N, CA, C and O of each residue as an XYZ file, in Angstrom:
680
protein
N      21.739     12.862      9.621
C      21.681     13.776      8.396
C      23.265     13.666      8.289
O      24.071     13.672      9.219
N      23.526     13.557      6.847
C      25.075     13.648      6.573
C      25.007     15.064      6.018
O      24.014     15.730      5.722
N      26.381     15.382      5.945
C      26.581     16.848      5.525
C      26.212     16.766      4.208
O      25.665     17.817      3.873
N      26.281     15.910      3.252
C      25.906     16.140      1.789
C      24.503     16.586      1.715
O      24.170     17.364      0.821
N      23.620     16.138      2.619
C      22.184     16.560      2.512
C      21.630     17.688      3.371
O      20.427     17.946      3.374
N      22.530     18.364      4.106
C      22.328     19.374      4.846
C      21.756     20.457      4.218
O      20.802     21.049      4.722
N      22.400     20.872      2.837
C      21.766     21.982      2.220
C      21.227     21.839      0.943
O      21.187     22.699      0.063
N      20.782     20.601      0.899
C      20.059     19.906     -0.288
C      18.607     20.161     -0.209
O      17.975     19.423      0.547
N      17.900     21.170     -0.922
C      16.480     21.374     -0.847
C      15.626     20.365     -1.060
O      14.703     20.055     -0.306
N      15.980     19.724     -2.307
C      15.420     18.302     -2.570
C      15.103     17.344     -1.566
O      14.008     16.849     -1.298
N      16.460     17.114     -0.940
C      16.296     16.239      0.481
C      15.543     16.470      1.381
O      14.898     15.551      1.885
N      15.410     17.978      1.890
C      14.765     18.408      2.860
C      13.256     18.298      2.626
O      12.523     17.836      3.501
N      12.773     18.740      1.391
C      11.486     18.619      0.845
C      10.912     17.169      0.958
O       9.805     16.906      1.428
N      11.981     16.087      0.373
C      11.598     14.759      0.561
C      11.433     14.239      2.035
O      10.434     13.631      2.418
N      12.381     14.504      2.721
C      12.386     14.154      4.117
C      11.113     14.521      4.800
O      10.496     13.700      5.478
N      10.687     15.837      4.614
C       9.334     16.292      5.413
C       8.103     15.632      4.866
O       7.132     15.501      5.611
N       8.059     15.191      3.586
C       7.040     14.248      2.883
C       6.989     13.083      3.478
O       5.967     12.554      3.915
N       8.198     12.604      3.515
C       8.360     11.288      4.184
C       7.887     11.016      5.418
O       7.147     10.059      5.649
N       8.288     11.846      6.288
C       7.845     11.814      7.670
C       6.323     12.152      7.774
O       5.710     11.659      8.721
N       5.758     12.830      7.016
C       4.308     12.956      7.051
C       3.650     11.668      6.641
O       2.879     11.030      7.358
N       4.010     11.351      5.462
C       3.286     10.419      4.769
C       3.612      8.898      4.865
O       2.800      8.037      4.525
N       4.858      8.625      5.354
C       5.129      7.011      5.656
C       4.280      6.338      6.322
O       4.040      5.242      5.817
N       3.543      6.652      7.588
C       2.411      5.921      8.207
C       1.499      5.486      7.267
O       1.220      4.288      7.232
N       0.946      6.331      6.433
C      -0.120      6.071      5.340
C       0.396      5.002      4.397
O      -0.264      4.011      4.085
N       1.340      5.206      4.062
C       1.969      4.268      2.910
C       2.270      2.781      3.663
O       1.978      1.763      3.034
N       2.781      2.682      4.844
C       3.018      1.678      5.639
C       1.610      0.838      5.646
O       1.490     -0.317      5.238
N       0.694      1.560      6.130
C      -0.737      0.966      6.260
C      -1.242      0.528      4.972
O      -1.843     -0.545      4.924
N      -1.090      1.160      4.012
C      -1.383      0.799      2.390
C      -0.804     -0.657      2.291
O      -1.553     -1.596      2.021
N       0.459     -0.822      2.501
C       1.370     -1.932      1.970
C       0.824     -3.176      3.085
O       0.676     -4.327      2.676
N       0.601     -2.875      4.245
C      -0.164     -4.107      5.048
C      -1.246     -4.260      4.750
O      -1.630     -5.420      4.902
N      -2.143     -3.400      4.274
C      -3.623     -3.887      3.462
C      -3.320     -4.709      2.314
O      -4.174     -5.536      1.996
N      -2.208     -4.629      1.602
C      -2.042     -5.267      0.518
C      -1.486     -6.782      0.945
O      -1.222     -7.671      0.135
N      -1.392     -6.860      2.093
C      -0.731     -8.244      2.511
C       0.921     -8.348      2.941
O       1.560     -9.362      3.223
N       1.309     -7.139      2.896
C       2.899     -7.085      3.237
C       2.978     -7.482      4.838
O       2.051     -7.304      5.629
N       4.092     -7.978      5.121
C       4.308     -8.387      6.474
C       5.214     -7.102      6.961
O       5.660     -6.319      6.121
N       5.451     -6.938      8.323
C       6.300     -5.659      8.742
C       7.622     -5.712      8.157
O       8.190     -4.668      7.838
N       8.147     -6.828      7.995
C       9.616     -6.967      7.009
C       9.549     -6.433      5.806
O      10.321     -5.541      5.454
N       8.393     -7.042      4.862
C       8.098     -6.757      3.669
C       8.090     -5.148      3.443
O       8.736     -4.508      2.613
N       7.197     -4.691      4.395
C       6.952     -3.260      4.519
C       7.982     -2.372      4.333
O       8.111     -1.477      3.498
N       8.948     -2.868      5.535
C      10.200     -1.992      5.569
C      11.166     -2.009      4.405
O      11.859     -1.051      4.066
N      11.139     -3.188      3.833
C      12.012     -3.557      2.523
C      11.351     -2.672      1.504
O      12.204     -2.059      0.862
N      10.220     -2.422      1.169
C       9.501     -1.854      0.032
C       9.769     -0.244      0.393
O      10.023      0.590     -0.476
N       9.679      0.030      1.702
C       9.720      1.469      1.926
C      11.063      1.863      1.587
O      11.310      2.778      0.801
N      12.114      1.024      2.306
C      13.407      1.517      1.798
C      13.933      1.509      0.410
O      14.628      2.403     -0.072
N      13.575      0.510     -0.147
C      13.726      0.374     -1.833
C      13.113      1.621     -2.412
O      13.732      2.154     -3.332
N      11.987      2.161     -2.008
C      11.276      3.135     -2.468
C      12.096      4.657     -2.247
O      12.101      5.593     -3.046
N      12.622      4.604     -1.213
C      13.244      5.834     -0.567
C      14.514      5.897     -1.465
O      14.746      6.960     -2.040
N      15.426      4.747     -1.644
C      16.596      5.018     -2.253
C      16.205      5.123     -3.693
O      17.012      5.731     -4.397
N      15.268      4.715     -4.200
C      14.977      4.937     -5.809
C      14.748      6.560     -6.036
O      15.266      7.277     -6.892
N      13.846      6.897     -5.037
C      13.379      8.401     -5.142
C      14.508      9.292     -5.222
O      14.661     10.117     -6.123
N      15.456      9.068     -4.055
C      16.638      9.843     -3.951
C      17.503      9.594     -4.922
O      18.099     10.554     -5.410
N      17.714      8.492     -5.327
C      18.569      8.374     -6.730
C      18.099      9.050     -7.873
O      18.854      9.633     -8.651
N      16.814      8.988     -8.007
C      16.189      9.346     -9.442
C      15.983     10.840     -9.381
O      16.146     11.612    -10.326
N      15.596     11.163     -8.129
C      15.104     12.794     -7.834
C      13.967     13.347     -8.740
O      14.057     14.426     -9.325
N      12.984     12.591     -8.804
C      11.760     12.945     -9.711
C      11.228     14.263     -9.067
O      11.488     14.600     -7.912
N      10.488     14.940     -9.900
C       9.454     16.017     -9.676
C       8.426     15.521     -9.058
O       7.575     14.955     -9.744
N       8.253     15.613     -7.604
C       7.057     15.114     -6.932
C       6.026     16.477     -6.424
O       6.201     17.227     -5.464
N       5.112     16.478     -7.263
C       4.373     17.541     -6.895
C       3.362     16.979     -5.949
O       2.715     17.796     -5.293
N       3.124     15.671     -5.777
C       2.235     15.282     -4.614
C       2.989     14.076     -4.129
O       2.891     12.930     -4.567
N       3.784     14.527     -3.122
C       4.624     13.441     -2.356
C       3.885     12.175     -1.836
O       4.499     11.109     -1.851
N       2.702     12.219     -1.411
C       2.076     11.321     -0.796
C       1.634     10.076     -1.961
O       1.812      8.860     -1.886
N       1.160     10.683     -2.764
C       0.749      9.980     -4.086
C       2.130      9.209     -4.619
O       2.251      7.990     -4.738
N       2.963     10.043     -4.859
C       4.357      9.461     -5.308
C       5.052      8.411     -4.684
O       5.461      7.404     -5.261
N       5.192      8.709     -3.318
C       5.647      7.846     -2.302
C       4.849      6.551     -2.360
O       5.433      5.471     -2.454
N       3.489      6.645     -2.306
C       2.448      5.749     -2.186
C       2.722      4.786     -3.411
O       2.776      3.578     -3.179
N       2.879      5.202     -4.570
C       3.067      4.324     -5.789
C       4.475      3.626     -5.981
O       4.595      2.548     -6.564
N       5.767      4.502     -5.314
C       6.958      3.829     -5.528
C       7.004      2.592     -4.370
O       7.554      1.494     -4.465
N       6.399      3.038     -3.486
C       6.352      1.830     -2.155
C       5.550      0.495     -2.952
O       6.001     -0.644     -3.079
N       4.417      0.946     -3.367
C       3.385     -0.101     -3.871
C       4.177     -0.900     -4.946
O       4.249     -2.126     -4.861
N       4.740     -0.246     -5.907
C       5.462     -0.813     -7.005
C       6.691     -1.761     -6.548
O       6.802     -2.896     -7.013
N       7.659     -1.202     -5.558
C       8.532     -2.034     -4.940
C       8.076     -3.547     -4.237
O       8.587     -4.661     -4.350
N       7.035     -3.127     -3.563
C       6.379     -4.335     -2.944
C       5.834     -5.406     -4.027
O       6.082     -6.608     -3.928
N       5.244     -4.974     -4.828
C       4.827     -5.815     -5.990
C       5.783     -6.359     -6.771
O       5.505     -7.405     -7.357
N       6.961     -5.823     -6.921
C       7.979     -6.531     -7.372
C       8.759     -7.508     -6.812
O       9.334     -8.417     -7.411
N       8.751     -7.218     -5.323
C       9.138     -8.194     -4.411
C       8.363     -9.539     -4.309
O       8.877    -10.657     -4.269
N       6.962     -9.222     -4.273
C       6.198    -10.411     -4.416
C       6.113    -11.196     -5.517
O       5.846    -12.397     -5.477
N       6.383    -10.415     -6.741
C       6.558    -11.352     -7.912
C       8.017    -12.162     -8.046
O       8.172    -13.189     -8.707
N       8.873    -11.592     -7.405
C      10.374    -12.038     -7.460
C      10.226    -13.229     -6.352
O      11.057    -14.134     -6.413
N       9.248    -13.281     -5.374
C       9.186    -14.228     -4.213
C       8.247    -15.443     -4.745
O       8.249    -16.608     -4.346
N       7.538    -14.923     -5.637
C       6.577    -16.196     -6.103
C       7.360    -17.424     -6.573
O       7.107    -18.586     -6.253
N       8.352    -17.007     -7.383
C       9.208    -18.258     -7.924
C       9.850    -19.061     -6.771
O       9.849    -20.291     -6.804
N      10.415    -18.348     -5.725
C      10.899    -19.097     -4.765
C       9.717    -19.776     -3.991
O       9.881    -20.936     -3.613
N       8.717    -19.229     -3.769
C       7.454    -19.967     -3.195
C       7.080    -21.192     -3.932
O       6.739    -22.187     -3.293
N       7.118    -21.204     -5.301
C       6.811    -22.227     -6.038
C       7.612    -23.471     -5.930
O       7.218    -24.624     -6.101
N       8.870    -23.028     -5.600
C       9.890    -24.141     -5.468
C       9.748    -24.705     -4.023
O       9.658    -25.907     -3.773
N       9.739    -23.724     -3.117
C       9.467    -24.061     -1.583
C       8.282    -25.097     -1.548
O       8.352    -26.181     -0.969
N       7.281    -24.672     -2.177
C       5.865    -25.485     -2.136
C       6.128    -26.694     -2.734
O       5.588    -27.579     -2.070
N       6.714    -27.134     -3.687
C       6.947    -28.115     -4.505
C       7.800    -29.087     -3.583
O       7.692    -30.309     -3.673
N       8.707    -28.419     -2.637
C       9.278    -29.199     -1.522
C       8.845    -29.478     -0.248
O       9.545    -29.937      0.655
N       7.444    -29.138     -0.178
C       6.713    -29.222      0.961
C       6.799    -28.251      2.063
O       6.389    -28.524      3.191
N       7.298    -27.184      1.768
C       7.391    -25.921      2.769
C       6.337    -25.149      2.536
O       5.954    -24.907      1.392
N       5.755    -24.679      3.621
C       4.659    -23.546      3.823
C       5.348    -22.268      4.182
O       6.032    -22.174      5.201
N       5.152    -21.212      3.278
C       5.788    -20.029      3.413
C       4.721    -18.880      3.592
O       5.084    -17.724      3.377
N       3.497    -19.127      3.954
C       2.380    -18.202      4.061
C       2.794    -17.393      5.445
O       3.102    -18.027      6.454
N       2.778    -15.950      5.419
C       2.803    -15.224      6.508
C       1.417    -14.551      7.225
O       0.528    -14.056      6.531
N       1.367    -14.588      8.373
C       0.204    -14.074      8.992
C      -0.027    -12.590      8.600
O       0.932    -11.822      8.523
N      -1.210    -12.215      8.369
C      -1.402    -10.587      8.325
C      -1.592    -10.010      9.435
O      -1.832    -10.717     10.414
N      -1.535     -8.600      9.568
C      -1.507     -7.902     10.803
C      -2.669     -6.915     10.622
O      -3.091     -6.613      9.506
N      -3.179     -6.411     11.799
C      -4.210     -5.597     11.856
C      -3.998     -4.254     12.297
O      -3.141     -4.081     13.163
N      -4.751     -3.086     11.765
C      -4.386     -1.936     12.406
C      -4.971     -1.723     13.850
O      -6.054     -2.165     14.234
N      -3.927     -0.841     14.720
C      -4.387     -0.881     15.990
C      -5.723     -0.448     16.272
O      -6.444     -1.033     17.080
N      -6.078      0.595     15.601
C      -7.395      1.141     15.780
C      -8.601      0.289     15.512
O      -9.670      0.460     16.099
N      -8.401     -0.589     14.650
C      -9.349     -1.836     14.214
C      -9.495     -2.822     15.549
O     -10.497     -3.534     15.608
N      -8.556     -2.872     16.570
C      -8.653     -3.637     17.604
C      -9.978     -3.425     18.576
O     -10.339     -4.385     19.257
N     -10.542     -2.453     18.629
C     -11.836     -2.027     19.263
C     -12.906     -2.773     19.057
O     -13.709     -3.082     19.937
N     -12.991     -3.219     17.448
C     -13.928     -3.875     16.890
C     -13.869     -5.375     17.395
O     -12.823     -5.968     17.658
N     -15.189     -5.919     17.494
C     -14.997     -7.299     18.011
C     -14.136     -8.310     17.066
O     -13.961     -8.138     15.860
N     -13.698     -9.252     17.732
C     -12.715    -10.286     16.822
C     -13.470    -10.790     15.838
O     -13.053    -10.817     14.680
N     -14.665    -11.247     16.184
C     -15.511    -11.877     15.213
C     -15.858    -10.937     14.192
O     -15.883    -11.458     13.077
N     -16.078     -9.960     14.212
C     -16.295     -9.207     13.282
C     -14.968     -8.554     12.440
O     -15.091     -8.232     11.258
N     -13.922     -8.424     13.042
C     -12.657     -8.268     12.459
C     -12.435     -9.729     11.463
O     -11.870     -9.709     10.370
N     -12.841    -10.596     11.922
C     -12.464    -11.801     11.109
C     -13.293    -11.979      9.864
O     -12.844    -12.413      8.803
N     -14.401    -11.652     10.053
C     -15.583    -11.446      8.946
C     -14.936    -10.569      7.911
O     -14.622    -10.955      6.784
N     -14.751     -9.284      8.414
C     -14.359     -8.180      7.546
C     -12.834     -8.604      6.764
O     -12.666     -8.362      5.569
N     -12.017     -9.109      7.417
C     -10.689     -9.401      6.827
C     -10.969    -10.375      5.705
O     -10.564    -10.276      4.547
N     -11.741    -11.354      6.233
C     -12.083    -12.735      5.175
C     -12.649    -12.063      3.871
O     -12.256    -12.320      2.733
N     -13.652    -11.146      4.214
C     -14.306    -10.418      3.227
C     -13.413     -9.597      2.328
O     -13.571     -9.671      1.109
N     -12.393     -8.742      2.903
C     -11.631     -8.043      2.194
C     -10.598     -8.869      1.328
O     -10.311     -8.555      0.172
N     -10.058     -9.970      2.007
C      -9.180    -10.966      1.431
C     -10.010    -11.776      0.131
O      -9.334    -12.332     -0.735
N     -11.355    -11.795      0.073
C     -11.949    -12.473     -0.964
C     -12.085    -11.578     -2.129
O     -12.365    -12.042     -3.234
N     -11.886    -10.211     -1.919
C     -12.128     -9.310     -3.035
C     -10.935     -9.343     -4.009
O      -9.804     -9.396     -3.524
N     -11.092     -9.318     -5.285
C      -9.995     -9.177     -6.459
C      -9.156     -7.980     -5.941
O      -9.596     -6.950     -5.429
N      -7.710     -8.350     -6.198
C      -6.909     -7.200     -5.413
C      -7.107     -5.788     -5.962
O      -6.960     -4.846     -5.184
N      -7.412     -5.578     -7.167
C      -7.673     -4.208     -7.595
C      -9.157     -3.793     -7.043
O      -9.479     -2.606     -7.093
N      -9.869     -4.563     -6.630
C     -11.092     -3.836     -5.750
C     -10.652     -3.623     -4.433
O     -10.853     -2.523     -3.919
N      -9.992     -4.656     -3.716
C      -9.307     -4.450     -2.451
C      -8.365     -3.301     -2.291
O      -8.334     -2.734     -1.200
N      -7.678     -2.943     -3.158
C      -6.645     -1.980     -3.231
C      -7.439     -0.541     -3.181
O      -7.089      0.358     -2.416
N      -8.568     -0.428     -4.101
C      -9.265      0.799     -4.207
C     -10.061      1.139     -3.143
O     -10.440      2.281     -2.882
N     -10.333      0.050     -2.475
C     -11.469      0.381     -1.454
C     -10.500      0.699     -0.151
O     -10.823      1.655      0.555
N      -9.496      0.043      0.142
C      -8.437      0.462      1.120
C      -8.019      1.981      0.849
O      -8.329      2.887      1.623
N      -7.345      2.156     -0.226
C      -7.037      3.496     -0.483
C      -7.852      4.428     -0.246
O      -7.480      5.317      0.520
N      -9.157      4.487     -0.820
C     -10.213      5.432     -0.811
C     -10.988      5.674      0.641
O     -11.282      6.750      1.162
N     -11.225      4.315      1.128
C     -11.902      4.349      2.352
C     -11.233      4.430      3.445
O     -11.633      5.209      4.310
N     -10.002      3.604      3.673
C      -9.274      3.941      4.735
C      -8.246      4.853      4.745
O      -7.987      5.341      5.845
N      -7.513      5.251      3.683
C      -6.514      6.137      3.580
C      -6.952      7.701      2.928
O      -6.217      8.660      2.693
N      -8.064      7.590      2.788
C      -8.597      9.039      2.075
C      -8.005      9.414      0.803
O      -7.801     10.614      0.615
N      -7.685      8.546     -0.134
C      -7.011      9.161     -1.327
C      -8.165      9.339     -2.171
O      -9.185      8.654     -2.088
N      -7.962     10.340     -3.038
C      -9.106     10.664     -4.044
C      -9.064      9.408     -5.199
O      -8.163      8.570     -5.244
N     -10.056      9.453     -5.983
C     -10.089      8.461     -7.192
C      -8.789      8.843     -8.045
O      -7.987      8.009     -8.467
N      -8.702     10.162     -8.227
C      -7.537     10.681     -9.219
C      -6.266     10.188     -8.592
O      -5.478      9.541     -9.281
N      -5.998     10.464     -7.257
C      -4.820      9.829     -6.621
C      -4.597      8.452     -6.826
O      -3.514      8.015     -7.215
N      -5.651      7.702     -6.562
C      -5.638      6.116     -6.578
C      -5.338      5.856     -8.197
O      -4.554      4.944     -8.460
N      -5.801      6.453     -9.062
C      -5.460      6.165    -10.456
C      -3.760      6.539    -10.642
O      -2.944      5.790    -11.179
N      -3.505      7.721    -10.128
C      -1.937      7.752    -10.419
C      -1.203      6.716     -9.690
O      -0.187      6.302    -10.248
N      -1.549      6.158     -8.425
C      -0.834      5.446     -7.834
C      -0.886      3.761     -8.599
O       0.080      2.999     -8.630
N      -2.112      3.498     -9.105
C      -2.015      2.291     -9.536
C      -1.814      2.207    -11.030
O      -1.679      1.137    -11.622
N      -1.803      3.295    -11.558
C      -1.585      3.472    -13.231
C      -2.941      3.029    -13.858
O      -2.878      2.582    -15.003
N      -4.063      3.091    -13.301
C      -5.386      2.776    -13.959
C      -6.137      4.132    -14.235
O      -5.749      5.210    -13.784
N      -7.228      3.969    -15.007
C      -7.999      5.013    -15.180
C      -8.845      5.486    -14.083
O      -9.305      4.576    -13.392
N      -9.223      6.891    -13.687
C     -10.136      7.232    -12.811
C     -11.294      6.557    -12.646
O     -11.688      6.185    -11.540
N     -12.020      6.322    -13.927
C     -13.311      5.646    -13.977
C     -13.243      4.273    -13.466
O     -14.136      3.857    -12.729
N     -12.222      3.520    -13.813
C     -11.780      2.196    -13.583
C     -11.782      2.118    -11.970
O     -12.464      1.280    -11.379
N     -11.002      3.015    -11.337
C     -10.837      2.823     -9.819
C     -12.071      3.168     -9.289
O     -12.435      2.680     -8.219
N     -12.776      3.970     -9.926
C     -14.181      4.439     -9.260
C     -14.984      3.057     -9.230
O     -15.569      2.685     -8.213
N     -14.968      2.337    -10.396
C     -15.960      1.317    -10.607
C     -15.274      0.045     -9.513
O     -16.038     -0.604     -8.799
N     -13.943     -0.168     -9.498
C     -13.568     -0.968     -8.457
C     -13.817     -0.693     -7.269
O     -14.179     -1.663     -6.604
N     -13.739      0.602     -6.567
C     -14.252      0.720     -5.280
C     -15.713      0.586     -5.072
O     -16.182      0.241     -3.987
N     -16.469      0.874     -6.168
C     -17.844      0.523     -5.986
C     -18.149     -0.811     -5.900
O     -18.881     -1.222     -5.000
N     -17.652     -1.569     -6.767
C     -17.747     -3.057     -6.722
C     -17.286     -3.683     -5.453
O     -17.956     -4.565     -4.915
N     -16.224     -3.277     -4.986
C     -15.665     -3.710     -3.459
C     -16.809     -3.421     -2.464
O     -17.215     -4.280     -1.681
N     -17.284     -2.231     -2.527
C     -18.255     -1.696     -1.361
C     -19.515     -2.748     -1.677
O     -20.013     -3.276     -0.682
N     -19.960     -3.025     -2.725
C     -21.170     -3.891     -2.980
C     -20.809     -5.340     -2.489
O     -21.650     -6.015     -1.896
N     -19.657     -5.765     -2.724
C     -19.389     -7.025     -2.600
C     -19.153     -7.380     -1.119
O     -19.409     -8.501     -0.681
N     -18.615     -6.300     -0.307
C     -18.311     -6.278      1.031
C     -19.834     -6.303      1.827
O     -20.109     -7.179      2.649
N     -20.547     -5.471      1.542
C     -21.910     -5.589      1.933
C     -22.595     -6.779      1.798
O     -23.246     -7.206      2.752
N     -22.542     -7.406      0.698
C     -23.075     -8.620      0.496
C     -22.376     -9.718      1.410
O     -23.034    -10.337      2.246
N     -21.113     -9.920      1.231
C     -20.475    -10.756      2.375
C     -20.680    -10.580      3.605
O     -20.762    -11.616      4.265
N     -20.808     -9.480      4.222
C     -20.947     -9.135      5.576
C     -22.381     -9.096      5.958
O     -22.750     -8.841      7.105
N     -23.465     -9.447      4.613
C     -24.739     -9.544      5.321
C     -24.815    -11.064      5.623
O     -25.626    -11.403      6.485
N     -24.119    -11.953      5.059
C     -24.339    -13.353      5.334
C     -24.350    -13.843      6.645
O     -24.540    -15.042      6.854
C-alpha cells in the first residue's frame, strides 16, 4: 500500500469490499464467457475507474459487479471489430471457457450438457440465472447491475430455469 492511500478512508473501505467480493465478481465474468486474462483486465479497469471516480458505494458487491461487467462488455464490443477482421483473414480467435472448481465433482457428461444448455440461453437469461442461482444476488441487485427493471430480471430468470429444465430433460 502506498503512503497516499494509508490514511484514505475511501480507499480502505473499497479495499475491504474488493477483497471480500472480487472472487464472486470473477466468477460472474467467467460465466459471461470471459477468459482468465479478460477477467483480470476487466477487474483492473473497474478498480481503476472506481478509484478515479470515487462513487458513493452503498452496496460495494453490486457496484463492483456492475463496473467489472460493463468493462468486460466494453472489451467484448471493442474486440468484435478485431475478430471480424481476423475471421475474414481465416483466423480462429475463439477461446475455451473455464469451469468453476466446485463443479468438477459433477460428471463430465452432465457438465457438458449443462454448459451447452447455459450457452444456448439468450445472454440476458443466462446472466440473470448465473447471478441469482449461482452468486445469490437478489433480483433488485441484478437489476442494478444490468440496468434492467426488477420484473424483467425476474422474467429472464424464470425463462432461463424453464429452458434449462427442458434442455436437460432431453
